[in-house]
Amino acid sequence: DDEKVSGVYAARVFTRDGEYVAAVFADRERKVIEAHILDFSPRDLYGEYVTIELWEKIRDRQEFTDDESLKKAMASDVSLVREYFKSRA
């Protein structure tokens, strides 16, 4: 079921430079995956191959009525992802 898969995940992203923790939004119905890589030095990843491993679903997909609600949810997602991987260190 697409709804069961869609949501935000604690994940690891692998680039040519290394491995990073990320909050990843996956929407199976729209065939979209977006990774917010934490503590990543800004550089352009367009055109590069990356590997994304989804480790744990943090929450289901939500609709937001305004930018402020989305920002709060994203901040919470990042905190939950950090805690998830910190507890496994």
CSV table of C-alpha atoms in Angstrom, one decimal:
chain,number,residue,atom,x,y,z
A,1,ASP,CA,0.0,0.0,0.0
A,2,ASP,CA,1.5,3.4,-1.1
A,3,GLU,CA,0.2,5.2,2.0
A,4,LYS,CA,2.0,2.7,4.3
A,5,VAL,CA,5.3,3.4,2.6
A,6,SER,CA,5.0,7.1,2.2
A,7,GLY,CA,6.4,9.3,5.0
A,8,VAL,CA,9.5,10.5,6.6
A,9,TYR,CA,12.4,8.2,7.5
A,10,ALA,CA,15.6,8.2,9.4
A,11,ALA,CA,18.1,7.3,6.7
A,12,ARG,CA,21.8,7.1,5.7
A,13,VAL,CA,23.0,8.7,2.5
A,14,PHE,CA,26.2,7.5,0.8
A,15,THR,CA,28.1,9.9,-1.6
A,16,ARG,CA,31.5,9.6,-3.1
A,17,ASP,CA,32.8,11.6,-0.1
A,18,GLY,CA,31.3,9.5,2.7
A,19,GLU,CA,28.3,8.5,4.7
A,20,TYR,CA,25.7,10.9,6.2
A,21,VAL,CA,22.6,10.8,8.3
A,22,ALA,CA,19.5,12.2,6.7
A,23,ALA,CA,15.8,12.9,7.1
A,24,VAL,CA,14.2,11.4,4.0
A,25,PHE,CA,10.7,12.1,2.6
A,26,ALA,CA,9.4,9.3,0.4
A,27,ASP,CA,6.1,9.5,-1.5
A,28,ARG,CA,5.5,6.3,-3.4
A,29,GLU,CA,2.4,7.5,-5.1
A,30,ARG,CA,4.2,10.5,-6.7
A,31,LYS,CA,7.4,8.5,-7.0
A,32,VAL,CA,9.4,11.2,-5.1
A,33,ILE,CA,12.2,10.8,-2.6
A,34,GLU,CA,13.9,13.9,-1.0
A,35,ALA,CA,16.9,13.7,1.4
A,36,HIS,CA,17.7,16.4,3.9
A,37,ILE,CA,21.3,15.5,4.6
A,38,LEU,CA,22.4,16.5,8.1
A,39,ASP,CA,25.8,18.2,8.8
A,40,PHE,CA,26.7,18.1,5.1
A,41,SER,CA,29.1,20.7,3.8
A,42,PRO,CA,27.3,22.4,1.0
A,43,ARG,CA,28.2,21.3,-2.5
A,44,ASP,CA,26.3,20.3,-5.6
A,45,LEU,CA,25.3,16.7,-5.7
A,46,TYR,CA,23.4,17.0,-9.0
A,47,GLY,CA,24.6,14.5,-11.5
A,48,GLU,CA,26.2,12.3,-8.8
A,49,TYR,CA,25.1,8.8,-7.9
A,50,VAL,CA,24.1,8.5,-4.3
A,51,THR,CA,22.7,5.6,-2.3
A,52,ILE,CA,19.9,6.2,0.2
A,53,GLU,CA,19.2,3.6,2.9
A,54,LEU,CA,15.9,4.0,4.7
A,55,TRP,CA,16.3,2.8,8.3
A,56,GLU,CA,13.2,3.7,10.3
A,57,LYS,CA,9.9,5.4,9.5
A,58,ILE,CA,9.5,8.4,11.7
A,59,ARG,CA,6.0,9.6,10.6
A,60,ASP,CA,3.4,9.2,7.9
A,61,ARG,CA,3.1,11.6,5.1
A,62,GLN,CA,1.1,14.8,6.1
A,63,GLU,CA,-0.4,17.7,4.2
A,64,PHE,CA,0.5,21.1,5.6
A,65,THR,CA,-1.7,24.2,5.3
A,66,ASP,CA,1.2,26.7,5.7
A,67,ASP,CA,4.9,27.1,5.6
A,68,GLU,CA,5.3,27.5,9.4
A,69,SER,CA,3.6,24.1,10.1
A,70,LEU,CA,5.9,22.5,7.6
A,71,LYS,CA,9.0,24.1,9.1
A,72,LYS,CA,8.0,22.9,12.6
A,73,ALA,CA,7.5,19.4,11.3
A,74,MET,CA,10.8,19.4,9.5
A,75,ALA,CA,12.6,20.6,12.6
A,76,SER,CA,11.0,17.8,14.7
A,77,ASP,CA,11.9,15.3,12.0
A,78,VAL,CA,15.5,16.3,12.1
A,79,SER,CA,15.6,16.0,15.9
A,80,LEU,CA,14.0,12.6,15.8
A,81,VAL,CA,16.5,11.4,13.2
A,82,ARG,CA,19.4,12.7,15.3
A,83,GLU,CA,18.0,10.9,18.4
A,84,TYR,CA,17.4,7.7,16.4
A,85,PHE,CA,21.1,7.4,15.2
A,86,LYS,CA,22.5,8.7,18.5
A,87,SER,CA,20.7,5.8,20.4
A,88,ARG,CA,22.5,3.4,18.0
A,89,ALA,CA,26.0,4.8,18.4
